Coordinates of C-alpha atoms and ligand atoms in Angstrom, one line a residue:
X1 CA 122.6 73.9 120.2
X2 CA 121.7 70.4 121.3
X3 CA 122.5 67.8 118.5
X4 CA 118.9 66.3 118.8
X5 CA 117.3 69.7 118.4
X6 CA 115.8 69.7 114.8
X7 CA 113.1 72.3 115.7
X8 CA 114.9 75.6 116.1
X9 CA 118.3 77.3 116.4
X10 CA 118.1 78.1 120.2
X11 CA 120.5 77.3 122.9
X12 CA 119.2 75.4 125.9
X13 CA 119.0 78.6 127.9
X14 CA 117.0 80.4 125.2
X15 CA 114.7 77.4 124.8
X16 CA 113.8 77.3 128.5
X17 CA 113.1 81.1 128.5
X18 CA 110.8 80.7 125.6
X19 CA 108.6 78.2 127.5
X20 CA 107.4 80.7 130.1
X21 CA 103.6 80.7 129.7
X22 CA 103.2 84.5 129.4
X23 CA 105.1 87.3 127.7
X24 CA 104.7 91.1 127.5
X25 CA 104.9 92.5 124.1
X26 CA 103.7 96.0 123.0
X27 CA 106.7 97.9 121.7
X28 CA 106.6 101.5 120.5
X29 CA 107.2 100.3 116.9
X30 CA 103.9 98.3 117.2
X31 CA 101.8 101.1 118.7
X32 CA 103.0 104.0 116.4
X33 CA 103.2 102.6 113.0
X34 CA 101.9 104.9 110.3
X35 CA 102.1 102.1 107.6
X36 CA 99.7 99.9 109.5
X37 CA 97.5 102.0 111.7
X38 CA 94.6 101.8 109.2
X39 CA 94.2 98.1 110.2
X40 CA 92.1 97.8 113.4
X41 CA 93.5 94.7 115.0
X42 CA 97.2 93.8 114.4
X43 CA 99.7 91.9 116.5
X44 CA 103.3 93.1 116.8
X45 CA 106.1 91.7 114.7
X46 CA 108.0 91.1 118.0
X47 CA 105.3 88.6 119.0
X48 CA 105.7 86.7 115.8
X49 CA 109.5 86.8 116.1
X50 CA 109.3 85.2 119.5
X51 CA 107.4 82.2 118.0
X52 CA 109.4 82.1 114.8
X53 CA 112.6 81.6 116.9
X54 CA 111.1 78.7 118.8
X55 CA 109.1 76.9 116.0
X56 CA 111.3 77.5 112.9
X57 CA 114.8 77.7 111.5
X58 CA 116.2 80.1 108.9
X59 CA 114.8 79.3 105.5
X60 CA 111.6 77.6 106.8
X61 CA 108.2 78.3 105.2
X62 CA 105.5 79.9 107.3
X63 CA 101.8 80.4 106.5
X64 CA 99.4 83.1 107.9
X65 CA 95.9 82.4 106.6
X66 CA 94.6 85.8 108.1
X67 CA 97.5 88.0 107.2
X68 CA 96.0 91.4 107.8
X69 CA 98.7 94.1 107.7
X70 CA 101.4 91.5 107.1
X71 CA 103.0 91.4 110.6
X72 CA 103.8 87.7 110.2
X73 CA 105.3 88.2 106.8
X74 CA 107.4 91.2 107.8
X75 CA 108.8 89.2 110.8
X76 CA 109.5 86.3 108.5
X77 CA 111.6 88.4 106.1
X78 CA 113.4 90.2 108.9
X79 CA 114.3 86.8 110.5
X80 CA 115.2 85.1 107.2
X81 CA 112.2 82.8 106.9
X82 CA 109.9 82.5 103.9
X83 CA 106.3 83.5 104.4
X84 CA 102.9 83.3 102.6
X85 CA 99.9 85.2 103.8
X86 CA 96.2 85.0 102.7
X87 CA 94.0 88.1 103.2
X88 CA 90.4 88.6 102.1
X89 CA 90.5 92.4 102.1
X90 CA 92.1 94.1 99.1
X91 CA 93.2 97.1 101.1
X92 CA 95.0 95.0 103.8
X93 CA 96.5 92.7 101.2
X94 CA 97.9 95.9 99.5
X95 CA 99.1 97.2 102.8
X96 CA 101.0 93.9 103.5
X97 CA 102.5 94.0 100.0
X98 CA 103.7 97.6 100.2
X99 CA 105.3 96.9 103.6
X100 CA 107.2 94.0 102.1
X101 CA 108.2 96.1 99.1
X102 CA 110.1 98.4 101.5
X103 CA 112.2 95.6 103.0
X104 CA 115.4 94.2 101.6
X105 CA 114.4 90.6 100.6
X106 CA 110.7 91.6 100.8
X107 CA 110.2 89.2 97.8
X108 CA 110.9 86.3 100.1
X109 CA 107.3 86.6 101.3
X110 CA 104.1 86.3 99.2
X111 CA 100.7 87.9 99.8
X112 CA 97.6 86.1 98.3
X113 CA 94.5 88.2 98.1
X114 CA 92.0 85.5 98.7
X115 CA 89.8 83.5 101.1
X116 CA 91.3 81.4 103.9
X117 CA 88.5 78.9 103.3
X118 CA 90.4 77.9 100.1
X119 CA 93.7 77.3 101.9
X120 CA 93.2 73.5 101.7
X121 CA 92.5 73.6 97.9
X122 CA 95.4 72.9 95.5
X123 CA 94.5 75.7 93.0
X124 CA 95.3 78.3 95.7
X125 CA 98.9 77.2 95.5
X126 CA 99.5 77.0 91.7
X127 CA 102.7 78.7 90.5
X128 CA 104.1 79.8 93.8
X129 CA 107.8 79.9 93.2
X130 CA 110.0 77.8 95.5
X131 CA 107.2 76.7 97.8
X132 CA 107.7 73.0 98.6
X133 CA 104.6 71.0 97.3
X134 CA 103.7 67.5 98.4
X135 CA 102.3 64.6 96.2
X136 CA 98.7 65.8 96.9
X137 CA 99.5 69.2 95.2
X138 CA 99.4 71.0 98.5
X139 CA 102.3 73.0 100.0
X140 CA 104.2 71.8 103.0
X141 CA 104.7 74.5 105.6
X142 CA 107.0 74.3 108.6
X143 CA 104.9 76.5 110.8
X144 CA 101.6 78.4 110.8
X145 CA 101.0 81.5 112.8
X146 CA 97.9 83.6 112.6
X147 CA 95.1 85.5 114.3
X148 CA 91.6 85.3 113.0
X149 CA 88.8 87.8 113.5
X150 CA 87.5 87.7 117.0
X151 CA 83.9 86.9 116.0
X152 CA 82.1 90.3 115.5
X153 CA 83.9 92.0 118.3
X154 CA 85.0 95.0 116.2
X155 CA 81.4 95.6 115.0
X156 CA 79.7 95.7 118.3
X157 CA 79.7 99.1 119.9
X158 CA 81.4 99.1 123.3
X159 CA 80.4 102.1 125.5
X160 CA 82.9 104.5 127.0
X161 CA 83.5 107.9 125.5
X162 CA 87.2 107.1 125.2
X163 CA 86.8 103.7 123.6
X164 CA 89.5 102.9 121.1
X165 CA 86.9 102.3 118.4
X166 CA 85.4 105.7 118.9
X167 CA 88.8 107.4 118.8
X168 CA 89.7 105.5 115.6
X169 CA 86.4 106.4 113.9
X170 CA 87.1 110.1 114.7
X171 CA 90.5 109.8 113.1
X172 CA 89.1 108.2 110.0
X173 CA 90.7 104.9 110.6
X174 CA 89.0 101.5 110.0
X175 CA 87.0 100.2 112.9
X176 CA 86.3 96.8 111.3
X177 CA 87.6 94.7 108.4
X178 CA 85.2 96.0 105.8
X179 CA 82.5 94.4 103.6
X180 CA 84.3 92.0 101.3
X181 CA 82.3 88.9 100.6
X182 CA 83.8 86.1 102.6
X183 CA 84.9 88.3 105.5
X184 CA 84.3 86.1 108.6
X185 CA 83.2 89.1 110.6
X186 CA 79.9 88.9 108.6
X187 CA 78.9 85.7 110.4
X188 CA 76.3 86.6 113.1
X189 CA 75.9 83.2 114.8
X190 CA 78.7 82.4 117.2
X191 CA 78.5 78.6 116.9
X192 CA 78.6 78.9 113.1
X193 CA 81.6 81.2 113.4
X194 CA 83.6 78.8 115.5
X195 CA 82.7 75.9 113.2
X196 CA 83.7 78.0 110.1
X197 CA 87.0 78.8 111.7
X198 CA 87.4 75.1 112.7
X199 CA 86.9 74.1 109.0
X200 CA 89.6 76.7 107.9
X201 CA 92.1 75.4 110.4
X202 CA 91.3 71.8 109.3
X203 CA 92.4 72.9 105.8
X204 CA 95.5 74.6 107.2
X205 CA 96.4 71.5 109.1
X206 CA 96.7 69.6 105.8
X207 CA 99.4 72.1 104.8
X208 CA 101.6 71.5 107.8
X209 CA 104.5 69.0 107.8
X210 CA 104.2 66.1 110.3
X211 CA 105.2 67.1 113.9
X212 CA 105.2 70.8 113.1
X213 CA 103.3 73.5 115.0
X214 CA 100.5 76.0 114.5
X215 CA 99.9 79.0 116.8
X216 CA 96.5 80.8 116.8
X217 CA 96.3 84.1 118.6
X218 CA 92.8 84.6 120.0
X219 CA 90.9 86.3 122.8
X220 CA 87.7 85.6 124.8
X221 CA 85.1 88.2 123.8
X222 CA 82.7 90.0 126.1
X223 CA 79.5 90.8 124.1
X224 CA 77.4 94.0 124.8
X225 CA 74.6 91.8 126.2
X226 CA 76.9 91.3 129.2
X227 CA 78.3 87.8 128.9
X228 CA 81.6 86.3 127.6
X229 CA 82.0 84.3 124.4
X230 CA 85.0 82.1 125.3
X231 CA 86.4 82.2 121.7
X232 CA 90.0 81.3 122.7
X233 CA 88.8 78.3 124.7
X234 CA 86.3 77.1 122.0
X235 CA 89.0 77.3 119.4
X236 CA 91.4 75.3 121.6
X237 CA 88.7 72.6 121.8
X238 CA 87.6 72.7 118.1
X239 CA 91.1 72.9 116.5
X240 CA 92.2 70.3 119.1
X241 CA 90.0 67.8 117.3
X242 CA 92.4 67.9 114.3
X243 CA 95.7 68.9 115.8
X244 CA 97.1 68.1 119.2
X245 CA 96.7 71.0 121.6
X246 CA 100.0 71.6 123.4
X247 CA 99.1 74.5 125.7
X248 CA 99.2 78.3 125.5
X249 CA 101.4 81.3 126.0
X250 CA 99.6 84.4 127.1
X251 CA 100.5 87.6 125.3
X252 CA 100.1 90.5 127.8
X253 CA 99.7 94.1 126.6
X254 CA 101.0 96.3 129.4
X255 CA 100.7 99.8 127.8
X256 CA 97.2 99.7 126.4
X257 CA 94.8 102.3 127.7
X258 CA 92.2 101.2 130.2
X259 CA 88.6 101.7 129.1
X260 CA 85.8 102.7 131.5
X261 CA 83.2 100.0 131.0
X262 CA 81.1 98.8 134.0
X263 CA 82.0 101.4 136.6
X264 CA 80.4 101.9 139.1
X265 CA 78.0 98.9 139.1
X266 CA 79.5 95.9 137.2
X267 CA 82.7 94.0 136.7
X268 CA 83.8 94.3 133.1
X269 CA 87.3 93.2 132.3
X270 CA 89.7 95.3 130.3
X271 CA 91.0 92.4 128.1
X272 CA 94.7 93.2 127.7
X273 CA 95.8 89.7 127.1
X274 CA 95.5 87.2 124.2
X275 CA 95.9 83.5 124.1
X276 CA 98.6 82.2 121.8
X277 CA 97.2 78.6 121.4
X278 CA 99.8 76.1 120.4
X279 CA 98.9 73.0 118.3
X280 CA 101.1 70.2 116.9
X281 CA 100.5 67.9 114.0
X282 CA 100.9 64.5 115.6
X283 CA 103.1 64.2 118.7
Ligands
LIG301 C1 92.9 89.8 113.5 S1 93.2 90.3 111.9 C2 94.8 89.7 111.5 C3 95.8 90.8 111.8 C4 97.2 90.4 111.5 N1 97.7 89.3 112.4 C5 98.1 91.6 111.6 O1 98.9 91.7 112.6 O2 97.9 92.5 110.8 C6 92.2 89.2 110.9 C7 92.2 89.4 109.4 O3 91.5 88.4 108.8 C8 90.9 88.9 107.6 N2 89.9 88.0 107.1 C9 88.6 87.9 107.5 N3 87.9 86.9 106.9 C10 88.9 86.3 106.1 C11 88.9 85.2 105.2 N4 87.7 84.5 105.0 N5 90.0 84.9 104.5 C12 91.2 85.6 104.7 N6 91.2 86.6 105.6 C13 90.1 87.0 106.2 C14 90.5 90.3 108.0 O4 90.3 91.2 106.9 C15 91.6 90.7 108.9 O5 92.6 91.5 108.2

């Protein structure tokens, strides 16, 4: 390890490999996981591990304000980091908690059943054992990694008899995040949605130590009316007003089924990639 490297525990060779702007990640463990399949939009623990190894060291504290099935927290425990996740849905908060309970050291991560809008408020953080807290009463995280709802993508019917959503519905699995008050999927206006997310990430930025990083995983979304909402790009712009945008790594899913959307008249992309948007607090 280079003596001036205070960010991570990588060798020079590992560091350079981790700067390639795309990565393929869709392991079998991710696709076939009975503990998490109820949740309709997860990312793989392997994806989190990739970013943890670059942006943190062992023992560092990591926040996921949209924790879902707990992938970030599971990866944190497996890689000897400390994690806190916020999740609005009681059933996903329980899912994350029960996954942690099965791990050795699962108590090194904490699930908060709550609203990410309150992430910047001191009361959210009262009585959280071991979490470093600054003079303003707010915790100090070393890294934030998360993936918010992709606007109302899961709620808009997307044609195709073999669509993932239709298959999930048939199997009795969730096709959206549910009806809890505060669920951001309930916002119908796109501009309002981007601004609401922007406000949440402003709050999260207050919890980040100076010079530390935040990674937001997001996708552009094609709406049924036939145009694309560039959510990933809009988030890069909006969050970039508060934190410094450092670029992206593109997470490619190479084993996902292709849907039949516009054939035989219209180009409709099969979106099998996500933007991992990388921001830094200061330079
Ligand atoms: C894309 S999913 C995150 C999935 C997670 N990365 C995983 O791998 O399981 C977004 C999550 O945000 C949650 N959510 C929606 N609105 C929220 C809010 N206001 N506060 C906290 N969580 C919220 C949803 O219930 C959903 O689980």
